[in-house]
Amino acid sequence: VLSWEVEPRDDEHYHTLRGSIKKEQNPLTELDDKNVDKLVKDSEVEMHEKLKSLQFVTPRHLEIRCLSLNGKNDIDLSYPMQQLKSLSQESSPRQMLQTILLAFRGINVALNSAIGQHSTPPGADDVLPTLILTVLRANPPGLLTNILFIERFAAVSLLRGEAGYAYTNLCGAVQFLRDLNVDEHMADVSMGEGAVLSIDPSEFRAGLEKCRMKMKAEEEEK
């Protein structure tokens, strides 16, 4: 992840920067502000709709090893989900990274709580797929814009240590989900380091269709 070294600023300064982040989204093009705004909005909408259509995905589909070894079919991710959903409420890269770190730590706590004290502790290969599941279930608003904001304006010093590691993992989880080609009903997607989505094609299609029907019904009720 590329970052720019910037001087520490107050929250009001970063709030102003966030208002103009869309203009920074693709500085190599000559798109006007209106087209850039539409590009960012379309990317966010596409991601949001994709995650809504994948709500049928479970820990089993992501092969979270420590859960399967201990016979657990699900996990309580309410705390890390809450942290990711609150990301847009923060106004500076430092605050955002701290929120991401809390979510990352919450995932480790959730895994340990799910498998119990007398089981083999979760490893790194368990954390990434669980983070993918957390992002998927939370479907936080403005996620791509928030990641871009951190990439553009976080000082390099902020991206070191545990917070930087948590942020890198979040970027990996988001990229994994963006790479899923739901229209072609991909049944096996691998990202390395333990992240894999493995679903029988017929189950994938059935789950996708069920979620899309629910989305359509919700849209018609509006």
mmCIF file of C-alpha atoms in Angstrom:
data_model
loop_
_atom_site.group_PDB
_atom_site.id
_atom_site.type_symbol
_atom_site.label_atom_id
_atom_site.label_comp_id
_atom_site.label_asym_id
_atom_site.label_seq_id
_atom_site.Cartn_x
_atom_site.Cartn_y
_atom_site.Cartn_z
ATOM 1 C CA VAL A 1 0.000 0.000 0.000
ATOM 2 C CA LEU A 2 1.406 3.367 -0.994
ATOM 3 C CA SER A 3 1.182 6.201 1.489
ATOM 4 C CA TRP A 4 2.131 9.828 1.560
ATOM 5 C CA GLU A 5 4.175 11.247 4.434
ATOM 6 C CA VAL A 6 2.282 14.232 5.808
ATOM 7 C CA GLU A 7 2.611 16.480 8.792
ATOM 8 C CA PRO A 8 0.230 15.826 11.715
ATOM 9 C CA ARG A 9 -2.896 17.981 11.386
ATOM 10 C CA ASP A 10 -5.996 18.556 13.480
ATOM 11 C CA ASP A 11 -9.258 16.747 12.855
ATOM 12 C CA GLU A 12 -10.861 19.748 11.149
ATOM 13 C CA HIS A 13 -8.081 19.751 8.569
ATOM 14 C CA TYR A 14 -8.628 16.062 7.791
ATOM 15 C CA HIS A 15 -12.376 16.590 7.625
ATOM 16 C CA THR A 16 -11.732 19.085 4.809
ATOM 17 C CA LEU A 17 -9.417 16.602 3.084
ATOM 18 C CA ARG A 18 -12.061 13.893 3.236
ATOM 19 C CA GLY A 19 -14.425 16.221 1.421
ATOM 20 C CA SER A 20 -11.989 16.400 -1.466
ATOM 21 C CA ILE A 21 -10.773 12.780 -1.454
ATOM 22 C CA LYS A 22 -12.839 11.985 -4.540
ATOM 23 C CA LYS A 23 -10.792 14.488 -6.505
ATOM 24 C CA GLU A 24 -7.628 12.630 -5.469
ATOM 25 C CA GLN A 25 -9.018 9.241 -6.413
ATOM 26 C CA ASN A 26 -7.504 9.169 -9.890
ATOM 27 C CA PRO A 27 -5.058 12.066 -10.356
ATOM 28 C CA LEU A 28 -3.570 10.562 -13.539
ATOM 29 C CA THR A 29 -6.749 11.134 -15.528
ATOM 30 C CA GLU A 30 -8.263 14.338 -16.785
ATOM 31 C CA LEU A 31 -11.773 13.558 -15.608
ATOM 32 C CA ASP A 32 -13.702 16.548 -14.321
ATOM 33 C CA ASP A 33 -14.971 16.608 -10.743
ATOM 34 C CA LYS A 34 -18.447 15.438 -11.724
ATOM 35 C CA ASN A 35 -17.149 12.324 -13.501
ATOM 36 C CA VAL A 36 -14.699 11.499 -10.705
ATOM 37 C CA ASP A 37 -17.495 11.794 -8.139
ATOM 38 C CA LYS A 38 -19.591 9.407 -10.223
ATOM 39 C CA LEU A 39 -16.679 6.957 -10.542
ATOM 40 C CA VAL A 40 -16.205 6.777 -6.777
ATOM 41 C CA LYS A 41 -19.941 6.559 -6.119
ATOM 42 C CA ASP A 42 -20.356 3.764 -8.663
ATOM 43 C CA SER A 43 -17.488 1.782 -7.078
ATOM 44 C CA GLU A 44 -19.034 2.109 -3.620
ATOM 45 C CA VAL A 45 -22.486 1.079 -4.883
ATOM 46 C CA GLU A 46 -21.050 -1.912 -6.734
ATOM 47 C CA MET A 47 -19.162 -3.078 -3.632
ATOM 48 C CA HIS A 48 -22.185 -2.565 -1.371
ATOM 49 C CA GLU A 49 -24.480 -4.522 -3.694
ATOM 50 C CA LYS A 50 -21.948 -7.339 -4.074
ATOM 51 C CA LEU A 51 -21.588 -7.767 -0.315
ATOM 52 C CA LYS A 52 -25.366 -7.766 0.129
ATOM 53 C CA SER A 53 -25.624 -10.562 -2.427
ATOM 54 C CA LEU A 54 -23.015 -12.654 -0.552
ATOM 55 C CA GLN A 55 -24.665 -12.653 2.878
ATOM 56 C CA PHE A 56 -25.175 -16.410 2.613
ATOM 57 C CA VAL A 57 -21.428 -17.009 3.029
ATOM 58 C CA THR A 58 -20.541 -18.742 6.314
ATOM 59 C CA PRO A 59 -17.307 -19.597 8.167
ATOM 60 C CA ARG A 60 -17.469 -23.030 6.539
ATOM 61 C CA HIS A 61 -17.287 -21.497 3.070
ATOM 62 C CA LEU A 62 -14.186 -19.518 4.038
ATOM 63 C CA GLU A 63 -12.576 -22.577 5.617
ATOM 64 C CA ILE A 64 -11.761 -20.962 8.961
ATOM 65 C CA ARG A 65 -9.722 -23.889 10.222
ATOM 66 C CA CYS A 66 -9.817 -23.318 13.989
ATOM 67 C CA LEU A 67 -13.628 -23.183 13.901
ATOM 68 C CA SER A 68 -14.046 -26.306 11.780
ATOM 69 C CA LEU A 69 -11.572 -28.268 13.926
ATOM 70 C CA ASN A 70 -13.625 -27.446 17.009
ATOM 71 C CA GLY A 71 -16.984 -28.160 15.395
ATOM 72 C CA LYS A 72 -18.126 -24.538 15.338
ATOM 73 C CA ASN A 73 -20.451 -23.471 12.545
ATOM 74 C CA ASP A 74 -20.635 -19.775 13.309
ATOM 75 C CA ILE A 75 -18.963 -16.957 15.247
ATOM 76 C CA ASP A 76 -20.120 -13.758 16.948
ATOM 77 C CA LEU A 77 -18.511 -10.884 15.039
ATOM 78 C CA SER A 78 -20.768 -8.113 16.331
ATOM 79 C CA TYR A 79 -17.965 -6.085 17.948
ATOM 80 C CA PRO A 80 -15.543 -5.943 14.978
ATOM 81 C CA MET A 81 -18.510 -5.353 12.667
ATOM 82 C CA GLN A 82 -19.557 -2.392 14.792
ATOM 83 C CA GLN A 83 -16.040 -0.950 14.591
ATOM 84 C CA LEU A 84 -15.922 -1.216 10.800
ATOM 85 C CA LYS A 85 -19.347 0.384 10.482
ATOM 86 C CA SER A 86 -18.175 3.341 12.562
ATOM 87 C CA LEU A 87 -15.150 3.998 10.344
ATOM 88 C CA SER A 88 -16.861 6.781 8.398
ATOM 89 C CA GLN A 89 -17.514 8.661 11.633
ATOM 90 C CA GLU A 90 -13.794 9.200 12.212
ATOM 91 C CA SER A 91 -12.156 12.316 10.802
ATOM 92 C CA SER A 92 -8.418 11.578 10.694
ATOM 93 C CA PRO A 93 -6.175 8.735 9.502
ATOM 94 C CA ARG A 94 -4.968 8.145 13.071
ATOM 95 C CA GLN A 95 -8.516 7.670 14.358
ATOM 96 C CA MET A 96 -9.421 5.446 11.427
ATOM 97 C CA LEU A 97 -6.397 3.223 11.947
ATOM 98 C CA GLN A 98 -7.205 2.897 15.643
ATOM 99 C CA THR A 99 -10.746 1.852 14.748
ATOM 100 C CA ILE A 100 -9.413 -0.734 12.296
ATOM 101 C CA LEU A 101 -7.038 -1.991 14.983
ATOM 102 C CA LEU A 102 -9.930 -2.395 17.442
ATOM 103 C CA ALA A 103 -11.823 -4.395 14.810
ATOM 104 C CA PHE A 104 -8.756 -6.558 14.167
ATOM 105 C CA ARG A 105 -8.252 -7.238 17.873
ATOM 106 C CA GLY A 106 -11.965 -7.949 18.193
ATOM 107 C CA ILE A 107 -11.659 -10.672 15.572
ATOM 108 C CA ASN A 108 -8.956 -12.402 17.598
ATOM 109 C CA VAL A 109 -11.114 -12.167 20.718
ATOM 110 C CA ALA A 110 -14.126 -13.537 18.820
ATOM 111 C CA LEU A 111 -12.120 -16.502 17.517
ATOM 112 C CA ASN A 112 -10.787 -17.357 20.959
ATOM 113 C CA SER A 113 -14.261 -17.048 22.479
ATOM 114 C CA ALA A 114 -15.758 -19.281 19.799
ATOM 115 C CA ILE A 115 -13.296 -22.157 20.204
ATOM 116 C CA GLY A 116 -12.915 -21.996 23.988
ATOM 117 C CA GLN A 117 -9.916 -21.870 26.306
ATOM 118 C CA HIS A 118 -8.855 -25.489 25.966
ATOM 119 C CA SER A 119 -8.541 -25.521 22.179
ATOM 120 C CA THR A 120 -5.625 -24.769 19.899
ATOM 121 C CA PRO A 121 -5.434 -20.970 19.596
ATOM 122 C CA PRO A 122 -6.274 -19.415 16.212
ATOM 123 C CA GLY A 123 -3.395 -18.644 13.872
ATOM 124 C CA ALA A 124 -2.786 -16.045 11.172
ATOM 125 C CA ASP A 125 -4.468 -18.320 8.621
ATOM 126 C CA ASP A 126 -7.665 -18.079 10.667
ATOM 127 C CA VAL A 127 -7.639 -14.307 11.118
ATOM 128 C CA LEU A 128 -7.691 -13.215 7.463
ATOM 129 C CA PRO A 129 -10.709 -15.299 6.389
ATOM 130 C CA THR A 130 -12.506 -14.177 9.561
ATOM 131 C CA LEU A 131 -11.739 -10.570 8.659
ATOM 132 C CA ILE A 132 -13.161 -11.219 5.181
ATOM 133 C CA LEU A 133 -16.330 -12.566 6.805
ATOM 134 C CA THR A 134 -16.488 -9.510 9.088
ATOM 135 C CA VAL A 135 -16.225 -7.083 6.163
ATOM 136 C CA LEU A 136 -18.825 -9.069 4.248
ATOM 137 C CA ARG A 137 -21.331 -9.142 7.107
ATOM 138 C CA ALA A 138 -20.749 -5.535 8.191
ATOM 139 C CA ASN A 139 -20.869 -4.128 4.654
ATOM 140 C CA PRO A 140 -19.688 -0.783 6.058
ATOM 141 C CA PRO A 141 -20.639 2.403 4.190
ATOM 142 C CA GLY A 142 -17.921 4.269 2.331
ATOM 143 C CA LEU A 143 -15.387 1.491 2.852
ATOM 144 C CA LEU A 144 -13.424 2.028 -0.365
ATOM 145 C CA THR A 145 -13.284 5.790 0.134
ATOM 146 C CA ASN A 146 -12.082 5.361 3.717
ATOM 147 C CA ILE A 147 -9.301 2.990 2.664
ATOM 148 C CA LEU A 148 -8.275 5.394 -0.077
ATOM 149 C CA PHE A 149 -8.267 8.273 2.411
ATOM 150 C CA ILE A 150 -5.879 6.404 4.716
ATOM 151 C CA GLU A 151 -3.674 5.440 1.791
ATOM 152 C CA ARG A 152 -3.461 9.041 0.622
ATOM 153 C CA PHE A 153 -3.084 10.916 3.897
ATOM 154 C CA ALA A 154 -1.757 8.635 6.657
ATOM 155 C CA ALA A 155 1.810 9.359 7.697
ATOM 156 C CA VAL A 156 4.175 6.435 7.121
ATOM 157 C CA SER A 157 4.818 6.297 10.858
ATOM 158 C CA LEU A 158 1.127 5.530 11.456
ATOM 159 C CA LEU A 159 1.281 2.515 9.137
ATOM 160 C CA ARG A 160 3.942 0.747 11.163
ATOM 161 C CA GLY A 161 3.325 -1.703 13.971
ATOM 162 C CA GLU A 162 0.075 -3.438 14.864
ATOM 163 C CA ALA A 163 -2.211 -0.765 13.389
ATOM 164 C CA GLY A 164 -0.404 -0.928 10.054
ATOM 165 C CA TYR A 165 -0.620 -4.721 10.088
ATOM 166 C CA ALA A 166 -4.362 -4.549 10.766
ATOM 167 C CA TYR A 167 -4.821 -2.037 7.936
ATOM 168 C CA THR A 168 -2.851 -4.211 5.498
ATOM 169 C CA ASN A 169 -5.035 -7.186 6.377
ATOM 170 C CA LEU A 170 -8.184 -5.112 5.871
ATOM 171 C CA CYS A 171 -6.951 -4.054 2.423
ATOM 172 C CA GLY A 172 -6.338 -7.720 1.608
ATOM 173 C CA ALA A 173 -9.820 -8.697 2.770
ATOM 174 C CA VAL A 174 -11.427 -5.965 0.683
ATOM 175 C CA GLN A 175 -9.390 -6.911 -2.385
ATOM 176 C CA PHE A 176 -10.408 -10.554 -1.961
ATOM 177 C CA LEU A 177 -14.075 -9.555 -1.997
ATOM 178 C CA ARG A 178 -13.620 -7.178 -4.925
ATOM 179 C CA ASP A 179 -11.968 -9.959 -6.942
ATOM 180 C CA LEU A 180 -14.953 -12.296 -6.538
ATOM 181 C CA ASN A 181 -16.804 -12.597 -9.831
ATOM 182 C CA VAL A 182 -20.316 -13.316 -8.645
ATOM 183 C CA ASP A 183 -21.805 -12.989 -12.132
ATOM 184 C CA GLU A 184 -19.823 -16.001 -13.296
ATOM 185 C CA HIS A 185 -20.647 -17.860 -10.077
ATOM 186 C CA MET A 186 -17.046 -18.433 -9.053
ATOM 187 C CA ALA A 187 -17.010 -21.343 -6.636
ATOM 188 C CA ASP A 188 -13.319 -21.409 -5.729
ATOM 189 C CA VAL A 189 -11.362 -18.233 -5.062
ATOM 190 C CA SER A 190 -7.965 -18.249 -3.366
ATOM 191 C CA MET A 191 -5.905 -15.354 -2.127
ATOM 192 C CA GLY A 192 -3.113 -17.183 -0.307
ATOM 193 C CA GLU A 193 -2.245 -17.007 3.372
ATOM 194 C CA GLY A 194 -5.291 -19.052 4.306
ATOM 195 C CA ALA A 195 -7.942 -16.990 2.491
ATOM 196 C CA VAL A 196 -10.139 -19.149 0.293
ATOM 197 C CA LEU A 197 -13.796 -19.245 -0.682
ATOM 198 C CA SER A 198 -14.885 -22.768 -1.464
ATOM 199 C CA ILE A 199 -18.551 -23.391 -2.269
ATOM 200 C CA ASP A 200 -20.276 -25.965 -4.389
ATOM 201 C CA PRO A 201 -21.412 -24.160 -7.572
ATOM 202 C CA SER A 202 -25.053 -25.131 -7.088
ATOM 203 C CA GLU A 203 -24.975 -23.929 -3.469
ATOM 204 C CA PHE A 204 -23.312 -20.697 -4.565
ATOM 205 C CA ARG A 205 -25.976 -20.032 -7.194
ATOM 206 C CA ALA A 206 -28.794 -20.861 -4.780
ATOM 207 C CA GLY A 207 -27.395 -18.585 -2.066
ATOM 208 C CA LEU A 208 -26.773 -15.774 -4.523
ATOM 209 C CA GLU A 209 -30.253 -16.031 -5.988
ATOM 210 C CA LYS A 210 -31.859 -16.039 -2.533
ATOM 211 C CA CYS A 211 -29.963 -12.917 -1.484
ATOM 212 C CA ARG A 212 -30.755 -11.131 -4.735
ATOM 213 C CA MET A 213 -34.447 -11.937 -4.405
ATOM 214 C CA LYS A 214 -34.383 -10.492 -0.892
ATOM 215 C CA MET A 215 -32.610 -7.367 -2.171
ATOM 216 C CA LYS A 216 -35.225 -6.965 -4.911
ATOM 217 C CA ALA A 217 -38.084 -7.351 -2.422
ATOM 218 C CA GLU A 218 -36.524 -4.737 -0.121
ATOM 219 C CA GLU A 219 -36.099 -2.355 -3.048
ATOM 220 C CA GLU A 220 -39.738 -2.776 -4.067
ATOM 221 C CA GLU A 221 -40.894 -1.997 -0.525
ATOM 222 C CA LYS A 222 -39.161 1.392 -0.567
#
